[in-house]
Amino acid sequence: MRRILCYGDSNTWGHHPMPDGTVTRYEDEVRWTGVLQECLRGEFRVIEEGLCGRTVMFDDPVAPDRNGRTFLNCCLQSHQPLDLVILMLGTNDIRHIFTPSVMEIGLGMQTLVKMAQNPELFGAGHVPKVLVITPAPVREEIRTSDFYGMYDEESVRKSRLLDQEYHRALKGMKGVYFLNAGEIAEVSKRDCIHFTEEGHAALGKAVAEKVRELFQ
Protein backbone atom coordinates (compact mmCIF):
# COMPACT_ATOMS: atom_id res chain seq x y z
CA MET A 1 0.00 0.00 0.00
CA ARG A 2 1.31 3.45 -0.90
CA ARG A 3 2.11 5.85 1.93
CA ILE A 4 1.43 9.59 2.23
CA LEU A 5 3.00 11.88 4.82
CA CYS A 6 0.97 15.04 5.60
CA TYR A 7 3.36 17.56 7.17
CA GLY A 8 1.73 20.76 8.36
CA ASP A 9 0.67 23.10 11.13
CA SER A 10 -2.53 23.58 13.16
CA ASN A 11 -4.76 23.17 10.12
CA THR A 12 -3.29 19.69 9.64
CA TRP A 13 -3.42 19.00 13.37
CA GLY A 14 -7.11 19.98 13.26
CA HIS A 15 -7.36 23.10 15.44
CA HIS A 16 -11.03 23.97 15.99
CA PRO A 17 -11.72 27.73 15.63
CA MET A 18 -13.39 28.12 19.02
CA PRO A 19 -14.54 31.68 19.81
CA ASP A 20 -12.89 31.84 23.24
CA GLY A 21 -9.46 30.76 22.00
CA THR A 22 -9.69 27.31 23.59
CA VAL A 23 -7.42 24.83 21.81
CA THR A 24 -9.76 22.04 20.75
CA ARG A 25 -9.07 19.45 18.07
CA TYR A 26 -11.49 18.19 15.45
CA GLU A 27 -12.17 14.46 15.57
CA ASP A 28 -10.08 12.13 13.41
CA GLU A 29 -12.77 11.64 10.79
CA VAL A 30 -13.45 15.40 10.53
CA ARG A 31 -9.88 16.58 9.89
CA TRP A 32 -8.91 16.89 6.22
CA THR A 33 -6.34 14.16 6.71
CA GLY A 34 -9.06 11.86 8.03
CA VAL A 35 -11.32 12.71 5.10
CA LEU A 36 -8.38 12.03 2.78
CA GLN A 37 -7.80 8.64 4.40
CA GLU A 38 -11.45 7.68 4.05
CA CYS A 39 -11.47 8.69 0.37
CA LEU A 40 -8.31 6.66 -0.30
CA ARG A 41 -9.09 3.71 1.96
CA GLY A 42 -7.54 0.52 0.67
CA GLU A 43 -5.24 2.44 -1.69
CA PHE A 44 -3.07 4.66 0.53
CA ARG A 45 -2.01 4.94 4.15
CA VAL A 46 -2.23 8.56 5.33
CA ILE A 47 0.24 9.61 8.05
CA GLU A 48 -0.65 12.76 10.00
CA GLU A 49 2.18 15.05 11.10
CA GLY A 50 0.44 18.27 12.09
CA LEU A 51 1.69 20.59 14.85
CA CYS A 52 0.17 23.87 16.02
CA GLY A 53 2.51 26.76 15.34
CA ARG A 54 4.81 24.88 12.98
CA THR A 55 6.70 27.18 10.62
CA VAL A 56 8.53 26.63 7.38
CA MET A 57 11.83 27.78 8.82
CA PHE A 58 11.64 29.77 12.08
CA ASP A 59 12.34 28.93 15.71
CA ASP A 60 9.51 30.29 17.83
CA PRO A 61 10.90 32.03 20.95
CA VAL A 62 7.62 31.36 22.79
CA ALA A 63 6.85 27.76 21.74
CA PRO A 64 9.82 25.43 21.11
CA ASP A 65 10.13 22.67 18.50
CA ARG A 66 8.02 24.46 15.87
CA ASN A 67 10.67 24.84 13.17
CA GLY A 68 9.48 22.69 10.27
CA ARG A 69 12.93 22.44 8.75
CA THR A 70 14.47 21.10 11.97
CA PHE A 71 12.07 18.18 12.37
CA LEU A 72 11.34 17.23 8.75
CA ASN A 73 14.43 15.11 8.12
CA CYS A 74 13.78 12.98 11.19
CA CYS A 75 10.11 12.69 10.27
CA LEU A 76 10.88 11.52 6.74
CA GLN A 77 13.18 8.81 8.03
CA SER A 78 10.73 7.71 10.71
CA HIS A 79 7.89 7.15 8.25
CA GLN A 80 9.67 5.87 5.15
CA PRO A 81 9.06 4.33 2.70
CA LEU A 82 6.98 7.21 1.38
CA ASP A 83 5.33 7.67 -1.99
CA LEU A 84 4.08 11.22 -1.42
CA VAL A 85 4.97 14.02 0.96
CA ILE A 86 2.35 16.75 1.39
CA LEU A 87 3.63 20.07 2.74
CA MET A 88 1.12 22.67 3.92
CA LEU A 89 3.03 25.37 5.80
CA GLY A 90 3.52 29.12 5.70
CA THR A 91 0.73 30.57 7.82
CA ASN A 92 2.87 30.77 10.95
CA ASP A 93 5.79 32.35 9.10
CA ILE A 94 3.67 35.43 8.39
CA ARG A 95 2.97 36.06 12.07
CA HIS A 96 3.88 39.49 13.41
CA ILE A 97 6.81 38.11 15.45
CA PHE A 98 8.56 37.03 12.24
CA THR A 99 9.35 39.54 9.48
CA PRO A 100 10.44 37.63 6.35
CA SER A 101 9.58 38.69 2.85
CA VAL A 102 7.28 36.40 0.92
CA MET A 103 10.27 35.53 -1.27
CA GLU A 104 12.18 34.30 1.77
CA ILE A 105 9.27 32.09 2.81
CA GLY A 106 9.23 30.68 -0.72
CA LEU A 107 12.94 29.88 -0.50
CA GLY A 108 12.29 28.22 2.84
CA MET A 109 9.67 26.00 1.21
CA GLN A 110 12.16 25.22 -1.53
CA THR A 111 14.53 23.92 1.13
CA LEU A 112 11.82 21.66 2.60
CA VAL A 113 11.04 20.23 -0.83
CA LYS A 114 14.72 19.49 -1.45
CA MET A 115 14.87 17.70 1.90
CA ALA A 116 11.80 15.65 1.01
CA GLN A 117 13.38 14.64 -2.29
CA ASN A 118 16.85 13.85 -0.97
CA PRO A 119 17.93 10.64 -2.78
CA GLU A 120 20.47 9.90 -0.06
CA LEU A 121 17.59 9.57 2.38
CA PHE A 122 15.43 7.22 0.37
CA GLY A 123 17.75 5.50 -2.07
CA ALA A 124 17.75 5.62 -5.85
CA GLY A 125 14.31 5.15 -7.36
CA HIS A 126 12.44 5.66 -4.09
CA VAL A 127 12.27 9.45 -3.83
CA PRO A 128 8.66 10.49 -3.06
CA LYS A 129 6.61 12.96 -5.02
CA VAL A 130 5.86 16.23 -3.22
CA LEU A 131 2.53 18.05 -3.12
CA VAL A 132 2.81 21.63 -1.87
CA ILE A 133 -0.51 22.95 -0.60
CA THR A 134 -0.58 26.71 -0.21
CA PRO A 135 -2.42 27.56 3.04
CA ALA A 136 -5.73 29.40 2.75
CA PRO A 137 -5.21 33.16 3.22
CA VAL A 138 -5.80 34.84 6.55
CA ARG A 139 -9.19 36.58 6.47
CA GLU A 140 -9.44 40.35 6.15
CA GLU A 141 -11.44 40.41 9.40
CA ILE A 142 -8.32 39.45 11.39
CA ARG A 143 -8.77 42.55 13.58
CA THR A 144 -11.84 40.87 15.13
CA SER A 145 -9.98 37.63 15.87
CA ASP A 146 -8.43 36.54 19.17
CA PHE A 147 -5.27 36.02 17.12
CA TYR A 148 -5.00 39.71 16.23
CA GLY A 149 -1.60 40.85 17.44
CA MET A 150 -0.02 37.55 16.47
CA TYR A 151 -1.37 38.27 12.98
CA ASP A 152 -2.13 41.65 11.46
CA GLU A 153 -3.02 43.32 8.17
CA GLU A 154 0.47 42.67 6.82
CA SER A 155 -0.06 38.98 7.53
CA VAL A 156 -3.21 39.10 5.41
CA ARG A 157 -1.30 40.70 2.55
CA LYS A 158 1.53 38.17 2.66
CA SER A 159 -0.84 35.22 2.91
CA ARG A 160 -2.39 36.20 -0.42
CA LEU A 161 1.00 36.18 -2.12
CA LEU A 162 2.19 32.79 -0.92
CA ASP A 163 0.70 30.73 -3.73
CA GLN A 164 2.34 32.77 -6.46
CA GLU A 165 5.63 32.74 -4.58
CA TYR A 166 5.61 28.98 -4.01
CA HIS A 167 5.10 28.44 -7.72
CA ARG A 168 7.96 30.81 -8.50
CA ALA A 169 10.36 29.33 -5.94
CA LEU A 170 9.67 25.73 -6.97
CA LYS A 171 9.43 26.27 -10.72
CA GLY A 172 11.19 23.56 -12.71
CA MET A 173 11.61 21.14 -9.81
CA LYS A 174 10.70 17.62 -10.88
CA GLY A 175 8.13 15.61 -8.99
CA VAL A 176 6.63 18.71 -7.34
CA TYR A 177 2.92 19.49 -7.60
CA PHE A 178 0.64 22.23 -6.29
CA LEU A 179 -2.75 22.79 -4.74
CA ASN A 180 -4.12 26.06 -3.36
CA ALA A 181 -6.25 25.52 -0.24
CA GLY A 182 -7.56 29.06 -0.58
CA GLU A 183 -9.37 28.06 -3.78
CA ILE A 184 -11.00 25.11 -2.02
CA ALA A 185 -11.80 25.99 1.59
CA GLU A 186 -12.10 29.30 3.44
CA VAL A 187 -10.98 29.68 7.00
CA SER A 188 -13.42 30.43 9.79
CA LYS A 189 -14.86 33.90 10.35
CA ARG A 190 -14.42 33.27 14.06
CA ASP A 191 -10.64 33.30 14.20
CA CYS A 192 -9.75 34.05 10.55
CA ILE A 193 -7.06 31.34 10.44
CA HIS A 194 -8.45 27.83 10.99
CA PHE A 195 -10.68 25.70 8.76
CA THR A 196 -14.30 25.07 9.52
CA GLU A 197 -15.58 21.49 9.49
CA GLU A 198 -16.87 22.12 5.96
CA GLY A 199 -13.45 23.42 4.97
CA HIS A 200 -11.75 20.27 6.19
CA ALA A 201 -14.20 18.12 4.23
CA ALA A 202 -13.71 20.12 1.03
CA LEU A 203 -9.93 20.09 1.30
CA GLY A 204 -9.73 16.38 2.12
CA LYS A 205 -11.81 15.48 -0.94
CA ALA A 206 -9.83 17.81 -3.20
CA VAL A 207 -6.51 16.37 -2.02
CA ALA A 208 -7.81 12.84 -2.60
CA GLU A 209 -8.71 13.77 -6.17
CA LYS A 210 -5.25 15.26 -6.68
CA VAL A 211 -3.53 12.18 -5.24
CA ARG A 212 -5.41 9.86 -7.59
CA GLU A 213 -4.40 12.13 -10.47
CA LEU A 214 -0.73 11.90 -9.46
CA PHE A 215 -0.74 8.10 -9.22
CA GLN A 216 -3.07 7.11 -12.07
mmCIF file of C-alpha atoms in Angstrom:
data_model
loop_
_atom_site.group_PDB
_atom_site.id
_atom_site.type_symbol
_atom_site.label_atom_id
_atom_site.label_comp_id
_atom_site.label_asym_id
_atom_site.label_seq_id
_atom_site.Cartn_x
_atom_site.Cartn_y
_atom_site.Cartn_z
ATOM 1 C CA MET A 1 0.000 0.000 0.000
ATOM 2 C CA ARG A 2 1.309 3.449 -0.905
ATOM 3 C CA ARG A 3 2.111 5.853 1.932
ATOM 4 C CA ILE A 4 1.425 9.587 2.225
ATOM 5 C CA LEU A 5 2.996 11.881 4.820
ATOM 6 C CA CYS A 6 0.970 15.040 5.600
ATOM 7 C CA TYR A 7 3.359 17.562 7.173
ATOM 8 C CA GLY A 8 1.731 20.762 8.356
ATOM 9 C CA ASP A 9 0.668 23.099 11.131
ATOM 10 C CA SER A 10 -2.526 23.578 13.157
ATOM 11 C CA ASN A 11 -4.763 23.174 10.117
ATOM 12 C CA THR A 12 -3.294 19.693 9.636
ATOM 13 C CA TRP A 13 -3.425 18.997 13.370
ATOM 14 C CA GLY A 14 -7.105 19.985 13.264
ATOM 15 C CA HIS A 15 -7.359 23.104 15.442
ATOM 16 C CA HIS A 16 -11.035 23.974 15.988
ATOM 17 C CA PRO A 17 -11.719 27.726 15.631
ATOM 18 C CA MET A 18 -13.394 28.124 19.023
ATOM 19 C CA PRO A 19 -14.537 31.683 19.812
ATOM 20 C CA ASP A 20 -12.888 31.837 23.239
ATOM 21 C CA GLY A 21 -9.464 30.760 22.001
ATOM 22 C CA THR A 22 -9.693 27.311 23.595
ATOM 23 C CA VAL A 23 -7.422 24.827 21.815
ATOM 24 C CA THR A 24 -9.758 22.037 20.750
ATOM 25 C CA ARG A 25 -9.067 19.447 18.067
ATOM 26 C CA TYR A 26 -11.489 18.194 15.455
ATOM 27 C CA GLU A 27 -12.166 14.459 15.574
ATOM 28 C CA ASP A 28 -10.076 12.129 13.414
ATOM 29 C CA GLU A 29 -12.774 11.636 10.792
ATOM 30 C CA VAL A 30 -13.445 15.395 10.526
ATOM 31 C CA ARG A 31 -9.880 16.576 9.885
ATOM 32 C CA TRP A 32 -8.913 16.892 6.224
ATOM 33 C CA THR A 33 -6.340 14.160 6.709
ATOM 34 C CA GLY A 34 -9.059 11.859 8.026
ATOM 35 C CA VAL A 35 -11.317 12.714 5.098
ATOM 36 C CA LEU A 36 -8.385 12.025 2.781
ATOM 37 C CA GLN A 37 -7.800 8.637 4.404
ATOM 38 C CA GLU A 38 -11.455 7.677 4.045
ATOM 39 C CA CYS A 39 -11.470 8.687 0.373
ATOM 40 C CA LEU A 40 -8.309 6.664 -0.300
ATOM 41 C CA ARG A 41 -9.091 3.713 1.957
ATOM 42 C CA GLY A 42 -7.539 0.516 0.667
ATOM 43 C CA GLU A 43 -5.240 2.444 -1.690
ATOM 44 C CA PHE A 44 -3.070 4.655 0.526
ATOM 45 C CA ARG A 45 -2.006 4.945 4.154
ATOM 46 C CA VAL A 46 -2.228 8.562 5.327
ATOM 47 C CA ILE A 47 0.235 9.612 8.046
ATOM 48 C CA GLU A 48 -0.652 12.760 10.003
ATOM 49 C CA GLU A 49 2.178 15.048 11.104
ATOM 50 C CA GLY A 50 0.437 18.274 12.094
ATOM 51 C CA LEU A 51 1.690 20.587 14.849
ATOM 52 C CA CYS A 52 0.166 23.868 16.016
ATOM 53 C CA GLY A 53 2.515 26.762 15.337
ATOM 54 C CA ARG A 54 4.814 24.877 12.978
ATOM 55 C CA THR A 55 6.700 27.183 10.623
ATOM 56 C CA VAL A 56 8.528 26.626 7.377
ATOM 57 C CA MET A 57 11.827 27.778 8.824
ATOM 58 C CA PHE A 58 11.640 29.773 12.076
ATOM 59 C CA ASP A 59 12.340 28.934 15.712
ATOM 60 C CA ASP A 60 9.506 30.295 17.830
ATOM 61 C CA PRO A 61 10.898 32.026 20.954
ATOM 62 C CA VAL A 62 7.620 31.359 22.791
ATOM 63 C CA ALA A 63 6.850 27.761 21.742
ATOM 64 C CA PRO A 64 9.821 25.434 21.106
ATOM 65 C CA ASP A 65 10.131 22.670 18.501
ATOM 66 C CA ARG A 66 8.024 24.458 15.873
ATOM 67 C CA ASN A 67 10.673 24.836 13.173
ATOM 68 C CA GLY A 68 9.482 22.694 10.267
ATOM 69 C CA ARG A 69 12.932 22.439 8.751
ATOM 70 C CA THR A 70 14.469 21.097 11.973
ATOM 71 C CA PHE A 71 12.067 18.180 12.367
ATOM 72 C CA LEU A 72 11.345 17.235 8.751
ATOM 73 C CA ASN A 73 14.425 15.113 8.116
ATOM 74 C CA CYS A 74 13.782 12.976 11.194
ATOM 75 C CA CYS A 75 10.110 12.686 10.268
ATOM 76 C CA LEU A 76 10.884 11.521 6.740
ATOM 77 C CA GLN A 77 13.179 8.814 8.028
ATOM 78 C CA SER A 78 10.733 7.711 10.706
ATOM 79 C CA HIS A 79 7.891 7.150 8.247
ATOM 80 C CA GLN A 80 9.667 5.871 5.149
ATOM 81 C CA PRO A 81 9.058 4.328 2.703
ATOM 82 C CA LEU A 82 6.980 7.205 1.380
ATOM 83 C CA ASP A 83 5.327 7.674 -1.987
ATOM 84 C CA LEU A 84 4.078 11.219 -1.423
ATOM 85 C CA VAL A 85 4.973 14.023 0.964
ATOM 86 C CA ILE A 86 2.348 16.748 1.386
ATOM 87 C CA LEU A 87 3.629 20.068 2.744
ATOM 88 C CA MET A 88 1.116 22.668 3.923
ATOM 89 C CA LEU A 89 3.026 25.366 5.796
ATOM 90 C CA GLY A 90 3.523 29.123 5.705
ATOM 91 C CA THR A 91 0.732 30.574 7.824
ATOM 92 C CA ASN A 92 2.872 30.774 10.954
ATOM 93 C CA ASP A 93 5.793 32.347 9.100
ATOM 94 C CA ILE A 94 3.670 35.426 8.391
ATOM 95 C CA ARG A 95 2.974 36.059 12.074
ATOM 96 C CA HIS A 96 3.876 39.491 13.414
ATOM 97 C CA ILE A 97 6.811 38.106 15.452
ATOM 98 C CA PHE A 98 8.563 37.034 12.236
ATOM 99 C CA THR A 99 9.346 39.541 9.477
ATOM 100 C CA PRO A 100 10.444 37.633 6.353
ATOM 101 C CA SER A 101 9.584 38.686 2.846
ATOM 102 C CA VAL A 102 7.281 36.400 0.919
ATOM 103 C CA MET A 103 10.272 35.532 -1.272
ATOM 104 C CA GLU A 104 12.178 34.302 1.773
ATOM 105 C CA ILE A 105 9.266 32.086 2.812
ATOM 106 C CA GLY A 106 9.235 30.682 -0.717
ATOM 107 C CA LEU A 107 12.938 29.881 -0.496
ATOM 108 C CA GLY A 108 12.295 28.217 2.835
ATOM 109 C CA MET A 109 9.669 26.003 1.214
ATOM 110 C CA GLN A 110 12.159 25.220 -1.534
ATOM 111 C CA THR A 111 14.528 23.917 1.133
ATOM 112 C CA LEU A 112 11.820 21.658 2.600
ATOM 113 C CA VAL A 113 11.037 20.226 -0.835
ATOM 114 C CA LYS A 114 14.717 19.487 -1.449
ATOM 115 C CA MET A 115 14.870 17.698 1.895
ATOM 116 C CA ALA A 116 11.796 15.646 1.010
ATOM 117 C CA GLN A 117 13.381 14.638 -2.294
ATOM 118 C CA ASN A 118 16.853 13.854 -0.970
ATOM 119 C CA PRO A 119 17.926 10.640 -2.776
ATOM 120 C CA GLU A 120 20.475 9.898 -0.055
ATOM 121 C CA LEU A 121 17.587 9.573 2.384
ATOM 122 C CA PHE A 122 15.427 7.220 0.366
ATOM 123 C CA GLY A 123 17.755 5.497 -2.066
ATOM 124 C CA ALA A 124 17.753 5.622 -5.849
ATOM 125 C CA GLY A 125 14.314 5.155 -7.357
ATOM 126 C CA HIS A 126 12.439 5.662 -4.093
ATOM 127 C CA VAL A 127 12.267 9.450 -3.825
ATOM 128 C CA PRO A 128 8.664 10.488 -3.063
ATOM 129 C CA LYS A 129 6.610 12.961 -5.017
ATOM 130 C CA VAL A 130 5.864 16.234 -3.223
ATOM 131 C CA LEU A 131 2.531 18.053 -3.123
ATOM 132 C CA VAL A 132 2.814 21.627 -1.868
ATOM 133 C CA ILE A 133 -0.506 22.949 -0.595
ATOM 134 C CA THR A 134 -0.584 26.706 -0.209
ATOM 135 C CA PRO A 135 -2.421 27.557 3.039
ATOM 136 C CA ALA A 136 -5.727 29.403 2.747
ATOM 137 C CA PRO A 137 -5.206 33.159 3.220
ATOM 138 C CA VAL A 138 -5.801 34.842 6.553
ATOM 139 C CA ARG A 139 -9.194 36.580 6.467
ATOM 140 C CA GLU A 140 -9.437 40.354 6.154
ATOM 141 C CA GLU A 141 -11.440 40.406 9.395
ATOM 142 C CA ILE A 142 -8.315 39.452 11.391
ATOM 143 C CA ARG A 143 -8.772 42.548 13.583
ATOM 144 C CA THR A 144 -11.844 40.873 15.126
ATOM 145 C CA SER A 145 -9.982 37.632 15.869
ATOM 146 C CA ASP A 146 -8.432 36.537 19.169
ATOM 147 C CA PHE A 147 -5.270 36.021 17.118
ATOM 148 C CA TYR A 148 -5.003 39.706 16.234
ATOM 149 C CA GLY A 149 -1.602 40.846 17.444
ATOM 150 C CA MET A 150 -0.019 37.554 16.466
ATOM 151 C CA TYR A 151 -1.373 38.270 12.976
ATOM 152 C CA ASP A 152 -2.129 41.653 11.462
ATOM 153 C CA GLU A 153 -3.023 43.318 8.174
ATOM 154 C CA GLU A 154 0.467 42.672 6.824
ATOM 155 C CA SER A 155 -0.061 38.978 7.526
ATOM 156 C CA VAL A 156 -3.214 39.099 5.405
ATOM 157 C CA ARG A 157 -1.301 40.698 2.548
ATOM 158 C CA LYS A 158 1.530 38.170 2.660
ATOM 159 C CA SER A 159 -0.839 35.218 2.912
ATOM 160 C CA ARG A 160 -2.388 36.202 -0.421
ATOM 161 C CA LEU A 161 1.002 36.178 -2.124
ATOM 162 C CA LEU A 162 2.189 32.792 -0.918
ATOM 163 C CA ASP A 163 0.705 30.726 -3.734
ATOM 164 C CA GLN A 164 2.344 32.772 -6.458
ATOM 165 C CA GLU A 165 5.631 32.738 -4.580
ATOM 166 C CA TYR A 166 5.613 28.980 -4.005
ATOM 167 C CA HIS A 167 5.099 28.435 -7.721
ATOM 168 C CA ARG A 168 7.958 30.813 -8.498
ATOM 169 C CA ALA A 169 10.362 29.330 -5.943
ATOM 170 C CA LEU A 170 9.673 25.731 -6.968
ATOM 171 C CA LYS A 171 9.433 26.269 -10.717
ATOM 172 C CA GLY A 172 11.185 23.557 -12.706
ATOM 173 C CA MET A 173 11.610 21.139 -9.813
ATOM 174 C CA LYS A 174 10.701 17.622 -10.881
ATOM 175 C CA GLY A 175 8.128 15.606 -8.988
ATOM 176 C CA VAL A 176 6.629 18.706 -7.335
ATOM 177 C CA TYR A 177 2.920 19.490 -7.602
ATOM 178 C CA PHE A 178 0.639 22.227 -6.294
ATOM 179 C CA LEU A 179 -2.746 22.791 -4.738
ATOM 180 C CA ASN A 180 -4.122 26.055 -3.359
ATOM 181 C CA ALA A 181 -6.245 25.518 -0.239
ATOM 182 C CA GLY A 182 -7.564 29.058 -0.583
ATOM 183 C CA GLU A 183 -9.375 28.057 -3.775
ATOM 184 C CA ILE A 184 -10.999 25.109 -2.015
ATOM 185 C CA ALA A 185 -11.797 25.994 1.588
ATOM 186 C CA GLU A 186 -12.102 29.297 3.440
ATOM 187 C CA VAL A 187 -10.976 29.683 7.000
ATOM 188 C CA SER A 188 -13.424 30.427 9.794
ATOM 189 C CA LYS A 189 -14.857 33.900 10.349
ATOM 190 C CA ARG A 190 -14.417 33.266 14.064
ATOM 191 C CA ASP A 191 -10.639 33.295 14.203
ATOM 192 C CA CYS A 192 -9.752 34.050 10.551
ATOM 193 C CA ILE A 193 -7.056 31.335 10.440
ATOM 194 C CA HIS A 194 -8.446 27.831 10.987
ATOM 195 C CA PHE A 195 -10.676 25.705 8.759
ATOM 196 C CA THR A 196 -14.303 25.068 9.518
ATOM 197 C CA GLU A 197 -15.577 21.489 9.488
ATOM 198 C CA GLU A 198 -16.872 22.121 5.960
ATOM 199 C CA GLY A 199 -13.455 23.425 4.968
ATOM 200 C CA HIS A 200 -11.748 20.266 6.191
ATOM 201 C CA ALA A 201 -14.203 18.125 4.227
ATOM 202 C CA ALA A 202 -13.714 20.116 1.030
ATOM 203 C CA LEU A 203 -9.929 20.088 1.300
ATOM 204 C CA GLY A 204 -9.726 16.376 2.116
ATOM 205 C CA LYS A 205 -11.813 15.482 -0.942
ATOM 206 C CA ALA A 206 -9.826 17.814 -3.203
ATOM 207 C CA VAL A 207 -6.512 16.374 -2.023
ATOM 208 C CA ALA A 208 -7.806 12.837 -2.602
ATOM 209 C CA GLU A 209 -8.709 13.768 -6.167
ATOM 210 C CA LYS A 210 -5.248 15.258 -6.682
ATOM 211 C CA VAL A 211 -3.532 12.179 -5.240
ATOM 212 C CA ARG A 212 -5.414 9.863 -7.590
ATOM 213 C CA GLU A 213 -4.402 12.130 -10.473
ATOM 214 C CA LEU A 214 -0.733 11.895 -9.463
ATOM 215 C CA PHE A 215 -0.742 8.100 -9.222
ATOM 216 C CA GLN A 216 -3.067 7.111 -12.066
#
